[in-house]
PDB file of C-alpha atoms in Angstrom:
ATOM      1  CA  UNK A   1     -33.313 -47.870 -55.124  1.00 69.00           C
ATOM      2  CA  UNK A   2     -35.110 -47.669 -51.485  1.00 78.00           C
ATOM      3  CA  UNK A   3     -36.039 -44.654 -49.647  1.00 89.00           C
ATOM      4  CA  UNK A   4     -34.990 -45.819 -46.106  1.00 94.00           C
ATOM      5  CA  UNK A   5     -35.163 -43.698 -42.802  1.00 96.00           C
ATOM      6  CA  UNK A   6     -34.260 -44.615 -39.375  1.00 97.00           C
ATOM      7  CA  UNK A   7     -35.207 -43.342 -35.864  1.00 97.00           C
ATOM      8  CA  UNK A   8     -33.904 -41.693 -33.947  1.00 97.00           C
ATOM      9  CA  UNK A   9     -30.849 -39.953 -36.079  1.00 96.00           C
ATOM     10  CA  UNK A  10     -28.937 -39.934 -32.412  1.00 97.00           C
ATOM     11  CA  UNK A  11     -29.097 -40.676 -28.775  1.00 97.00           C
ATOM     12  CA  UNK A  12     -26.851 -40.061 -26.287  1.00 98.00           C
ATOM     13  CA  UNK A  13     -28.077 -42.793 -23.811  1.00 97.00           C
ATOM     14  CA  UNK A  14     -26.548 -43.995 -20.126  1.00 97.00           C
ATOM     15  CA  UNK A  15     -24.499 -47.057 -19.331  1.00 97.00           C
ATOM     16  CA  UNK A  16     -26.949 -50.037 -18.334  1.00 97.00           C
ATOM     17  CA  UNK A  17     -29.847 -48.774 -20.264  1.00 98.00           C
ATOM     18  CA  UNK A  18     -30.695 -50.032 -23.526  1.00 98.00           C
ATOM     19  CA  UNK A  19     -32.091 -48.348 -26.980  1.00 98.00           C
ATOM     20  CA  UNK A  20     -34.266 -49.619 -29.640  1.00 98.00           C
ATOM     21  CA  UNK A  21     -33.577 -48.395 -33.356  1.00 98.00           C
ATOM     22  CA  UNK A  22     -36.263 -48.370 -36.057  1.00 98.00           C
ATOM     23  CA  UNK A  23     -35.860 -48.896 -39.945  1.00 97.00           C
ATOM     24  CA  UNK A  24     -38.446 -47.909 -42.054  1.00 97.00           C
ATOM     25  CA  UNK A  25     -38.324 -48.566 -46.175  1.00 94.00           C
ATOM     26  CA  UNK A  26     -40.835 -47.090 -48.861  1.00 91.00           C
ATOM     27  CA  UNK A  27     -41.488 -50.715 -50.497  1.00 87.00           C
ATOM     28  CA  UNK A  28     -41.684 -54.073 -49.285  1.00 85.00           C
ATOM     29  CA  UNK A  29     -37.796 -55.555 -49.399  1.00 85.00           C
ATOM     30  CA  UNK A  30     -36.358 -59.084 -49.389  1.00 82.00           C
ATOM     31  CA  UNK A  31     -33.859 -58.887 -47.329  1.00 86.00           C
ATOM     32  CA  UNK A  32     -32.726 -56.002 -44.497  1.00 92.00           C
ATOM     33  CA  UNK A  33     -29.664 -56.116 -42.696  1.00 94.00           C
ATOM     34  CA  UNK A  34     -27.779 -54.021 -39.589  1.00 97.00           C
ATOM     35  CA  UNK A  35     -24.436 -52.883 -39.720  1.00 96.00           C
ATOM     36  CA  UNK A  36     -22.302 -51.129 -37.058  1.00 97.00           C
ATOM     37  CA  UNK A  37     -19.738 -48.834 -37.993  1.00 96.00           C
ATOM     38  CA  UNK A  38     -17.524 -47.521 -34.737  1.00 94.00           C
ATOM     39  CA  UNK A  39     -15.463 -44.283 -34.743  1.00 91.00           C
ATOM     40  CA  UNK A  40     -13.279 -44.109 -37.916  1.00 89.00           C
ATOM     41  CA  UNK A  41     -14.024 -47.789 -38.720  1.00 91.00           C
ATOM     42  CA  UNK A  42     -15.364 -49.251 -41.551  1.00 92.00           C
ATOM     43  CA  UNK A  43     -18.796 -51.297 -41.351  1.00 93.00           C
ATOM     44  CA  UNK A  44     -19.198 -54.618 -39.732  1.00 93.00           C
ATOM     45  CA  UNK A  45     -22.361 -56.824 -40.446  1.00 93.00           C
ATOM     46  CA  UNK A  46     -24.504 -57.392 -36.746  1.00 96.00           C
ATOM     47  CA  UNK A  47     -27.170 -59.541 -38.691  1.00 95.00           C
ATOM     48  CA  UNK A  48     -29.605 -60.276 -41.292  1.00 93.00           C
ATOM     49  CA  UNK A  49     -33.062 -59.648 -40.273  1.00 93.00           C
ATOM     50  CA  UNK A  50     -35.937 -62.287 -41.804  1.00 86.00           C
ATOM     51  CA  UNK A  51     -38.996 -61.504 -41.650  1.00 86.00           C
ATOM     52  CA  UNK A  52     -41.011 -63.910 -39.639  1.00 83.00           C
ATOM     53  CA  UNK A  53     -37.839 -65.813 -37.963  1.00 85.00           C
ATOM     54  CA  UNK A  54     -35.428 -64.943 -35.986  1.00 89.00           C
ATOM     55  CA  UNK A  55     -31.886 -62.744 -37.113  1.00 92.00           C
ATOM     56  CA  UNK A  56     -29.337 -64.532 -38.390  1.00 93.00           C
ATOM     57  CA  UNK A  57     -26.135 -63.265 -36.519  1.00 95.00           C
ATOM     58  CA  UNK A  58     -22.399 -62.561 -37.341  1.00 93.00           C
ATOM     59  CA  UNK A  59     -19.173 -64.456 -35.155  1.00 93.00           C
ATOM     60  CA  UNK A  60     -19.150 -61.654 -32.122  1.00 95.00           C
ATOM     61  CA  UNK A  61     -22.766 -60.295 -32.019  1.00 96.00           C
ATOM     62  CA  UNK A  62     -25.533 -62.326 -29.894  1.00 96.00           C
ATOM     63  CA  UNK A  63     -29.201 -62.382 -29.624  1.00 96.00           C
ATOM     64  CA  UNK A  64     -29.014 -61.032 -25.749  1.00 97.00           C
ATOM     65  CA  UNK A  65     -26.943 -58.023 -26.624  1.00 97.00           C
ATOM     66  CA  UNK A  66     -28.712 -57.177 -29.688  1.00 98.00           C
ATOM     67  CA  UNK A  67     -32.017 -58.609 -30.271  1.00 97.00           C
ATOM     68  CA  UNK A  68     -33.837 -57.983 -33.911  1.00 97.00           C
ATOM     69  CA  UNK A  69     -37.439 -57.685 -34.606  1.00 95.00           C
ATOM     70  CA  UNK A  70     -38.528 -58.151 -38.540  1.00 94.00           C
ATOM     71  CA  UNK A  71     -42.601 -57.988 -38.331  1.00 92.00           C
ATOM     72  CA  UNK A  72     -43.324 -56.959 -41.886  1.00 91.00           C
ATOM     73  CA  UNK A  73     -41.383 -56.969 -44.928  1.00 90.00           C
ATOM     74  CA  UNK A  74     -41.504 -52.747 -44.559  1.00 93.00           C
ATOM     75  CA  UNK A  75     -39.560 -52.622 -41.180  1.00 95.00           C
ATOM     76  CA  UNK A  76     -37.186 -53.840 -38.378  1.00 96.00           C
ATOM     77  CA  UNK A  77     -35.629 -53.101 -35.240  1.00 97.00           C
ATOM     78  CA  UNK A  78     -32.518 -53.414 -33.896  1.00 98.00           C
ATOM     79  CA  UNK A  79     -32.278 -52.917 -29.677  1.00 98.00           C
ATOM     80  CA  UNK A  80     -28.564 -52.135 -28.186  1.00 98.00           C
ATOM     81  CA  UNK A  81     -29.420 -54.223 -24.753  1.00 98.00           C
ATOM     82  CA  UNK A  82     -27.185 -53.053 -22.069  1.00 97.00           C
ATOM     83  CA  UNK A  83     -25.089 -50.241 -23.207  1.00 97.00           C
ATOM     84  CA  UNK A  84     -21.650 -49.904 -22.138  1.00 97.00           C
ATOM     85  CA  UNK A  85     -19.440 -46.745 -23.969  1.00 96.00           C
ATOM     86  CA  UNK A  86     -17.853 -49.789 -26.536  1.00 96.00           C
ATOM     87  CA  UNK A  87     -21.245 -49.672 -27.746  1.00 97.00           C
ATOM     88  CA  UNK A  88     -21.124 -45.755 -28.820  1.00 97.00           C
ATOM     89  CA  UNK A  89     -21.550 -46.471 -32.770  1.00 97.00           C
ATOM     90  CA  UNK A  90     -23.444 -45.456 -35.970  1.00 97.00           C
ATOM     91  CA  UNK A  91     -26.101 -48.135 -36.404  1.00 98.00           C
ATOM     92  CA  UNK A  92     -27.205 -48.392 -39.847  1.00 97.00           C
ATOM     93  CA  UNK A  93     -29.669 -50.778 -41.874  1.00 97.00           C
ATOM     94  CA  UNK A  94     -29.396 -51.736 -45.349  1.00 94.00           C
ATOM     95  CA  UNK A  95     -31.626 -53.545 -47.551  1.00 92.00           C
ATOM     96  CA  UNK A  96     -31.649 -55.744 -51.155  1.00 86.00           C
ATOM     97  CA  UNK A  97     -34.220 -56.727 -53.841  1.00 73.00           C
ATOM     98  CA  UNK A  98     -33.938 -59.996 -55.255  1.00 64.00           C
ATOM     99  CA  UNK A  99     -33.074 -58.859 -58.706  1.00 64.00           C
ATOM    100  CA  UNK A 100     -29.715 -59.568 -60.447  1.00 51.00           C
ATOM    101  CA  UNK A 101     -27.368 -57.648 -59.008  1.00 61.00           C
ATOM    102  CA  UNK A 102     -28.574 -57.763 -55.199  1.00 66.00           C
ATOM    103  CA  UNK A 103     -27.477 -54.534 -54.556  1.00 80.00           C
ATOM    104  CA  UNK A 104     -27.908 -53.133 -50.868  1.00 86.00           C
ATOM    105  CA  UNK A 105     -29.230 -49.187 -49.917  1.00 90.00           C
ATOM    106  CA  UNK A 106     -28.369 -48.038 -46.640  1.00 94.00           C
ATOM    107  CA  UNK A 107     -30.248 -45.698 -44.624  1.00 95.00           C
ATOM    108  CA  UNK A 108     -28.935 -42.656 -42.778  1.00 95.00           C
ATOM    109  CA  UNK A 109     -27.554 -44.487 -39.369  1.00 97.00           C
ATOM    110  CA  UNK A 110     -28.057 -44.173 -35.796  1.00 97.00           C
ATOM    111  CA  UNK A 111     -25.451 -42.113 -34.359  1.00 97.00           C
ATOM    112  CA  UNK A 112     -25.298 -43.554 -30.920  1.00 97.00           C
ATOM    113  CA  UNK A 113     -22.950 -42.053 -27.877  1.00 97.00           C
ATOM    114  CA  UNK A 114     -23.477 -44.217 -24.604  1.00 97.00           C
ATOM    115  CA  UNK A 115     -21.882 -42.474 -21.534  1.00 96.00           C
TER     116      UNK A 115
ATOM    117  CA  UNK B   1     -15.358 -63.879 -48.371  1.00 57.00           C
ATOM    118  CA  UNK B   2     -13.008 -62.520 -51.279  1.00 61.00           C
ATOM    119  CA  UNK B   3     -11.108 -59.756 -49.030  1.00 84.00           C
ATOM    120  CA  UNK B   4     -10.164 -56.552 -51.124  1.00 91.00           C
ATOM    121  CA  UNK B   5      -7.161 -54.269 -50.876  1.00 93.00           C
ATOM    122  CA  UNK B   6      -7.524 -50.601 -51.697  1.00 95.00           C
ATOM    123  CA  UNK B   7      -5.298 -47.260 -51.225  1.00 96.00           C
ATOM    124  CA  UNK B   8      -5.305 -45.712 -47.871  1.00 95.00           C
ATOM    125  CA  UNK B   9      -6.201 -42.836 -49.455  1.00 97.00           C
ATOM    126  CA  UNK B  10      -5.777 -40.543 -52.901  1.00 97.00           C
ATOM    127  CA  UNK B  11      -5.758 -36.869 -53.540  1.00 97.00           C
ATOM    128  CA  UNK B  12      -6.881 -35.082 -56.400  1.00 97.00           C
ATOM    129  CA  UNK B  13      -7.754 -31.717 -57.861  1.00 97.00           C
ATOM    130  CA  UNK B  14     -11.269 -30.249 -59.255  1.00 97.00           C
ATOM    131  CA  UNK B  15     -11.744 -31.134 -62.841  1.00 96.00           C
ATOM    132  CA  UNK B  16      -9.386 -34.251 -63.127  1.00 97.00           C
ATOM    133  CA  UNK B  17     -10.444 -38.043 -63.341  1.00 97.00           C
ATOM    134  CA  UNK B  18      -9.971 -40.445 -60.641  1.00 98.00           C
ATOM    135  CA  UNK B  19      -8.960 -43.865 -60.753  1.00 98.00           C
ATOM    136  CA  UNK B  20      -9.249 -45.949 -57.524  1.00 97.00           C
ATOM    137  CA  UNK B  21      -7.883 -49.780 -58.180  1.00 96.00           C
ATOM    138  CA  UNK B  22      -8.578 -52.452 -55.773  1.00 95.00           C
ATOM    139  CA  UNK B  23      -7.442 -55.878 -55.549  1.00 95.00           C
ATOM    140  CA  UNK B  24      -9.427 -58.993 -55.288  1.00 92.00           C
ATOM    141  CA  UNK B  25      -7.389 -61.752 -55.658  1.00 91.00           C
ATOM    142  CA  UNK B  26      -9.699 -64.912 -54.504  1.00 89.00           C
ATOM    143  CA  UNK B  27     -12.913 -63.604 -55.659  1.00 90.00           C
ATOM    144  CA  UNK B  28     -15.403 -66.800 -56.493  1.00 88.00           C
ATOM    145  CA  UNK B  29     -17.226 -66.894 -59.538  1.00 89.00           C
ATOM    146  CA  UNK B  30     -20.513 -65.758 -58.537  1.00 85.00           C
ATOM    147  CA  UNK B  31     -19.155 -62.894 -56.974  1.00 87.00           C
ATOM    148  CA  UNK B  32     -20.303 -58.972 -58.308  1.00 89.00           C
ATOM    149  CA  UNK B  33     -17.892 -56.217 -57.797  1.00 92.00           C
ATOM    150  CA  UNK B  34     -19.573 -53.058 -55.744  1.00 92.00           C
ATOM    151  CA  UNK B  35     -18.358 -49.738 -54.800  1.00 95.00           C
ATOM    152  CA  UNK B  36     -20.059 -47.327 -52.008  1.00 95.00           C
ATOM    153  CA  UNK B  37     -19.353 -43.799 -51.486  1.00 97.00           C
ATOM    154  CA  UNK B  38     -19.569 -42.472 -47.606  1.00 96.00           C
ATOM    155  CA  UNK B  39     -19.385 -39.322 -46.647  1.00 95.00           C
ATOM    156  CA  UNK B  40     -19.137 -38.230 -43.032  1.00 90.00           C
ATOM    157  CA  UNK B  41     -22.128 -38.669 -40.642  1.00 86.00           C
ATOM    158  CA  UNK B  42     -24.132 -40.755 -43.942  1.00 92.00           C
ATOM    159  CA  UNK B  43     -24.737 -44.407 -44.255  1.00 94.00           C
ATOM    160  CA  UNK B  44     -22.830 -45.512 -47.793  1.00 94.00           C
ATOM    161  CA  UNK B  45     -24.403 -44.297 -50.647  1.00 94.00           C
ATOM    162  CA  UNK B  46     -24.361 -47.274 -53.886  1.00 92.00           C
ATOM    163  CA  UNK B  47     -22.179 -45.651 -56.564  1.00 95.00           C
ATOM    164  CA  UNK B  48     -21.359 -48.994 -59.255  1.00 94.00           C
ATOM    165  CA  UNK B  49     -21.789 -52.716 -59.532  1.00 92.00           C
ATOM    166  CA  UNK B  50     -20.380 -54.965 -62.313  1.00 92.00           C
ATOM    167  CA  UNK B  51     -19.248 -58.474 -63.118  1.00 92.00           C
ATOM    168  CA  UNK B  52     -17.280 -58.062 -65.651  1.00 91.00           C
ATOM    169  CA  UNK B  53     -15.727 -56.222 -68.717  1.00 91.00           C
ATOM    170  CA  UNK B  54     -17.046 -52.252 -68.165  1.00 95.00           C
ATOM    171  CA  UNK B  55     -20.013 -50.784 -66.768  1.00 95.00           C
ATOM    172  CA  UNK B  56     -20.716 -46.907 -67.025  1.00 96.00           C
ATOM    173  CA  UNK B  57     -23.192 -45.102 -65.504  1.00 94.00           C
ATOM    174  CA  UNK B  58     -24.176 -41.198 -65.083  1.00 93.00           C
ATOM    175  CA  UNK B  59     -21.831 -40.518 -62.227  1.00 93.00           C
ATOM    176  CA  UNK B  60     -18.629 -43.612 -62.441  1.00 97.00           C
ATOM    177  CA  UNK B  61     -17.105 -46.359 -64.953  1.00 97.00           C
ATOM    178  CA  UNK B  62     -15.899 -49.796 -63.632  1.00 97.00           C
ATOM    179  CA  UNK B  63     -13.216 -51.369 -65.433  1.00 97.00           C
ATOM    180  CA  UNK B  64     -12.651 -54.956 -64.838  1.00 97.00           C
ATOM    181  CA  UNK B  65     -10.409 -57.200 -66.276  1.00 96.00           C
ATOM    182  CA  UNK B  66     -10.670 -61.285 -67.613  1.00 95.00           C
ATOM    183  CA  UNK B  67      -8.976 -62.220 -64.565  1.00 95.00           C
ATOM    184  CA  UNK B  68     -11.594 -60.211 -62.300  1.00 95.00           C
ATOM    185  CA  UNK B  69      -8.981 -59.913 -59.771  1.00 95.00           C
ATOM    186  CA  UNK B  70      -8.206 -56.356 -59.364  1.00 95.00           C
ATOM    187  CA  UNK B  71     -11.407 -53.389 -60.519  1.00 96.00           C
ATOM    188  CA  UNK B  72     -10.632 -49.908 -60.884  1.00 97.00           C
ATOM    189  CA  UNK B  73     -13.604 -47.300 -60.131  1.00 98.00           C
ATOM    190  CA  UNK B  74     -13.220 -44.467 -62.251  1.00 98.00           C
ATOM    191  CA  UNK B  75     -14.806 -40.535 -61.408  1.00 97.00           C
ATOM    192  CA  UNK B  76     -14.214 -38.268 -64.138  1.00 94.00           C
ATOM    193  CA  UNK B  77     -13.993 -34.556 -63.765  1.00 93.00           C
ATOM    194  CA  UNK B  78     -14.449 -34.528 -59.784  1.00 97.00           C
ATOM    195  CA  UNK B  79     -15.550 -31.743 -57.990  1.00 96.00           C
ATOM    196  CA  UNK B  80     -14.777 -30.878 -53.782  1.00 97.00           C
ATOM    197  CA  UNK B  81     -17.683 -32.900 -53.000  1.00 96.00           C
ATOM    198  CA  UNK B  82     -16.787 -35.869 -54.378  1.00 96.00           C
ATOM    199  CA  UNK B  83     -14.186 -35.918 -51.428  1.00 97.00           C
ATOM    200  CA  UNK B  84     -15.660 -39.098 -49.633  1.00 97.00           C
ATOM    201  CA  UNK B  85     -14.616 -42.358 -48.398  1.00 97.00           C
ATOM    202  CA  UNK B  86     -14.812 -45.353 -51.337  1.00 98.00           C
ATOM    203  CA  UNK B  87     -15.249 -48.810 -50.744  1.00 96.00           C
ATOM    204  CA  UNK B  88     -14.574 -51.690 -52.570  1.00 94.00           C
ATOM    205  CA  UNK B  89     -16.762 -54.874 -52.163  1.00 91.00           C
ATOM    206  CA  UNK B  90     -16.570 -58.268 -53.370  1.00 87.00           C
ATOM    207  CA  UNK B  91     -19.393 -60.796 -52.552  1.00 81.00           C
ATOM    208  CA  UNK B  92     -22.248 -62.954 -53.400  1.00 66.00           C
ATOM    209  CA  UNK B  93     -25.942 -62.811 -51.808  1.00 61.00           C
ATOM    210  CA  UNK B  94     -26.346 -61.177 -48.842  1.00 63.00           C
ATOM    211  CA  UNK B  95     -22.369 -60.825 -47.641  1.00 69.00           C
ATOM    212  CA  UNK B  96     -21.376 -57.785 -47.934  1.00 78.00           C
ATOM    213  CA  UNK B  97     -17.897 -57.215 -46.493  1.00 80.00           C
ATOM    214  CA  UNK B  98     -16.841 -53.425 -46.136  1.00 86.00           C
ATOM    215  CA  UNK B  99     -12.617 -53.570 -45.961  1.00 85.00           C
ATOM    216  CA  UNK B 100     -10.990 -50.216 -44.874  1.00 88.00           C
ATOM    217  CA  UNK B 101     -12.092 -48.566 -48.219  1.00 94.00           C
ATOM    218  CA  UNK B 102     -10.325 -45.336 -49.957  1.00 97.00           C
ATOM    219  CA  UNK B 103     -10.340 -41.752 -48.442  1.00 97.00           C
ATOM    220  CA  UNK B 104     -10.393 -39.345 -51.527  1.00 98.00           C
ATOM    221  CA  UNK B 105      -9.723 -35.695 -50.643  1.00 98.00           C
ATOM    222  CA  UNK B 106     -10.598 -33.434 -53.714  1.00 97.00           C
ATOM    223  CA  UNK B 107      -8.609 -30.051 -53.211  1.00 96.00           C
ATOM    224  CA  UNK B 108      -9.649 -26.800 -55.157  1.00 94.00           C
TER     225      UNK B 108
END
């Protein structure tokens, strides 16, 4: 497995403004990915982040509105541009080896209210 | 993207085993099998992957058919904090598709 933590655990942030969200993982990882999971909901894939290039996005979710960094093969961040209270969410990165089974490890999630 | 079907939700009582069974009718060959566990205010936690036949491990048992269209996640003597949320996921590389998954509630 993948010790993963993310910052911050929660923001309660204003309409208009935006917030970046860090993911941090003990080892260097193939492949890390962002997820959004709204209020009683289950997880929807944003993007993939690759490392060096830019995210590879899901139908619904666009560059503008959530732009991904990837500098390292260690870390990634995910920025909610623009925050409207549709956007109040749990944020939460996974990540996957390369081995067989490709399994992913989440972190904790971003608990995000936007008022 | 195979799409799963699972319970809405289960109950159960300390000490007994568990069986959640979900459906995966068009899963491709090169698809695994994975179940998640998610408990409130916690990003999913990995509980079980297989392909096919059984897999075992300290804490669950998979049990998939030949067909591979249907898996059943087994938890054996559970305990109040196994009540959680269980998903189901079918997929290859990379896709991970999270359907509605299972709420278990565990009562003493």
């Amino acid at each position: 497995s993948a010790v993963i933590s993310q910052k911050p655990s929660r923001d309660i942030c204003q309409r208009g403004t935006s917030l970046t969200i860090q993911c941090q993982v003990d080892s260097q990882v193939t492949m890390m990915f962002w997820y959004r999971q709204q209020p009683g909901q289950s997880l929807t894939l944003i993007a993939t982040a690759n490392q060096g290039s830019e995210a590879t996005y899901e139908s619904g979710f666009v560059i503008d509105k959530f732009p991904i960094s990837r500098p390292n093969l260690t870390f990634s961040t995910l920025t909610v541009s623009n925050m409207s209270p549709e956007d109040s969410s749990i944020y939460l990165c996974s990540v996957e080896r390369r081995d067989s089974s490709d399994t992913q490890y989440f972190g904790p999630g971003t608990r995000l209210t936007v008022l | 993207l195979a799409k799963t079907t699972q319970p809405i939700s289960m109950d159960s009582y300390e000490g007994q085993e568990v069986n959640i069974t979900c459906s995966h009718n068009n899963i491709a060959t090169n698809d695994y099998i994975t179940w998640y566990q998610q408990f409130p205010s916690q990003g999913p936690r990995f509980i079980i992957q297989g392909y096919k036949t059984k897999v075992t491990n300290e804490v669950a048992s998979l049990f998939i058919p030949a067909d591979r269209k249907s898996s059943t996640l087994s938890l054996p003597r559970v305990s109040l904090s196994d009540t959680a949320v269980y998903y189901c996921l079918v997929g290859g590389r990379n896709k991970l598709v999270f359907g509605a998954g299972t709420i278990l509630r565990v009562k003493s």
